[in-house]
Amino acid sequence: MSDLSDIAHGLEAVARAIAGPEARATALRRLSGGASQETWSFDIETGDKSRGYILRRAPGGVALGTSAQSIGLETEAKVIRAAIASGSPAPPVAHVCTDADGLGAAYVMDRLPGETIARKILRDAPFEKARAVLARQCGAALARIHATPADTLPPLPFSGAREQLDRYEEVYRSFDTPRPIFDLAFKHLRDRAPTPPATTLVHGDFRLGNIMVGPDGLVAALDWELAHVGDPTEDLSWICMPSWRFGQMDKPVGGFGAVEDLLAGYREAGGDPRINADMVRWWTIFGSLKWGVMCLTMFRAFETGADPSVERAAIGRRASETELDLMLMLTGRL
Amino acid sequence: MLGEPTAKQLVEAAASFLEKVAAPQLEGHAAFHARVATNVLAIVARELELGPAAAKAETERLAKLLGSEGDLDAMRRALSAKLTAGEMDISTPGLAEHLLATVVDRVRIEQPGYGSMKRV
């Protein structure tokens, strides 16, 4: 039941639950993007007032868990609520769907104004002011996310540096296709695996593409489905991973900023002052390795016939960009 | 030269059709996948042109690095095993040069415009 009319029908009840018996759901449309979740935009009209909302829903309403690490939409909504209570910028959750809504696993959040497309944020004139302050703001946002009290969170998986090294090395070995640069990187990282100063809530996918940016800078962190408990340095580094710089390699933070600014913003907002550039570096190198393995995993969906699209085939050939970045980082050229 | 089309020319012809004729008539998801398909064919064309020389160079470097000859897949496996065991690392003479040259040849085929190529 991915039909527009079925979704529209389910949202009528949701609109009444959010805004009262007179409320109506209108202007429903599917948004592009979000391979692992369906994202729909709609308005709720009450009298002459109208407000924008986003429906985030498991594909076809069935929560299959698109990756082993995905926490599920109900848990995701709880994490977002706890993170907002701690002062994190995230879209407020307006409604978590129940069976009675007939929408399957889903929740509704406020539709915030802003841009998520990386190339626009990095290049377009309306974001020039935002780009100047974004690294610092991202640091501050992550400090708030990491300060979310553990006792306000739903149960989440623990996944630190060693757990992730083990998991991604196992996946890589399962492909039985040698990529010596990956072997070199796994060994390099294993020999230097950091012990986190403390473990915290980790967003897990904080990068350009998953953050909403307006003319004044960061609006919200989106896509919380990979949230877990682990090393906070992971979040400060994933946005620095070379593939997420969208070609602007000389600006390590997302192609727009400097690591010093990211860490300064983090510390100013109460983030752990023990986290330093060397720790960010380890996780950035690991990020490239992880993304390389993830590209091959996504290609696997093509090879097994689960997703026969040309896009899934092509992504298997993006692992080499991470190998190049790994070599440049391991030889001090990036 | 007249004769018959090479594999590279056939692939380039298909890519040109996809890009210039088919893609502009598509919308949404189909248009996106048509762009990806055009890019995929460009990879194949570059691999047909550059792949054999890259494989030959990689094979020669590996034979020198490992001190023994074999087929490419077997030598890659041997190198992987040595790196995992720590018998070779980034300080091993010739290793970093070999790995960098190999991956640069690959990215030249798969994504020649990738940002980090400027740092090589």
Coordinates of N, CA and C in Angstrom, one line a residue, chain B residues 1 5 25-27 30 34-35 57 65 68 75 81-83 85-86 88 93 96 100 109 111 118-119:
Chain B
M1 N 39.8 5.1 -40.0 CA 39.9 3.8 -40.7 C 38.5 3.1 -40.8
P5 N 33.0 -1.4 -36.2 CA 33.1 -0.7 -34.9 C 33.9 -1.5 -33.8
Q25 N 14.0 12.9 -22.7 CA 12.5 12.6 -22.8 C 12.0 11.9 -21.5
L26 N 12.9 11.7 -20.5 CA 12.5 11.1 -19.3 C 12.3 12.1 -18.1
E27 N 11.6 11.7 -17.1 CA 11.5 12.5 -15.9 C 11.7 11.7 -14.6
A30 N 13.3 7.9 -13.5 CA 13.8 7.3 -14.8 C 14.9 8.2 -15.4
A34 N 18.8 7.2 -16.0 CA 19.4 7.3 -17.4 C 20.7 8.0 -17.3
R35 N 20.8 9.0 -16.4 CA 22.1 9.7 -16.2 C 23.1 8.7 -15.6
A57 N 50.4 -3.3 -15.8 CA 51.3 -2.5 -15.0 C 51.1 -3.0 -13.5
L65 N 57.1 -6.5 -6.2 CA 56.9 -6.3 -4.8 C 56.9 -7.6 -4.0
S68 N 57.7 -12.8 -6.6 CA 57.2 -14.0 -7.3 C 56.1 -13.7 -8.3
M75 N 48.1 -12.8 -7.0 CA 49.0 -11.9 -6.4 C 48.4 -10.8 -5.5
A81 N 47.0 -10.7 2.1 CA 47.4 -11.6 3.3 C 48.6 -11.0 4.0
K82 N 49.6 -10.5 3.3 CA 50.8 -10.0 3.9 C 50.4 -8.7 4.7
L83 N 49.5 -7.9 4.1 CA 49.2 -6.6 4.8 C 48.4 -6.9 6.0
A85 N 48.5 -9.6 7.9 CA 49.4 -10.2 8.9 C 50.4 -9.2 9.4
G86 N 50.5 -8.1 8.8 CA 51.5 -7.1 9.2 C 52.9 -7.4 8.7
M88 N 53.9 -6.8 5.7 CA 54.2 -5.6 4.9 C 53.3 -4.4 5.5
P93 N 59.3 -0.6 1.3 CA 59.7 0.0 0.0 C 58.8 -0.4 -1.2
A96 N 53.6 1.7 -1.0 CA 52.7 2.9 -1.1 C 52.6 3.3 -2.6
L100 N 49.1 3.3 -4.6 CA 48.6 4.5 -5.2 C 48.5 4.5 -6.7
I109 N 39.6 5.4 -14.6 CA 38.6 4.6 -15.4 C 37.2 4.9 -14.8
Q111 N 36.1 7.2 -12.2 CA 35.6 8.5 -11.8 C 36.7 9.5 -12.0
K118 N 43.2 15.6 -7.8 CA 44.1 16.8 -7.9 C 45.2 16.7 -6.9
R119 N 45.1 15.8 -5.9 CA 46.1 15.6 -4.9 C 47.2 14.6 -5.2

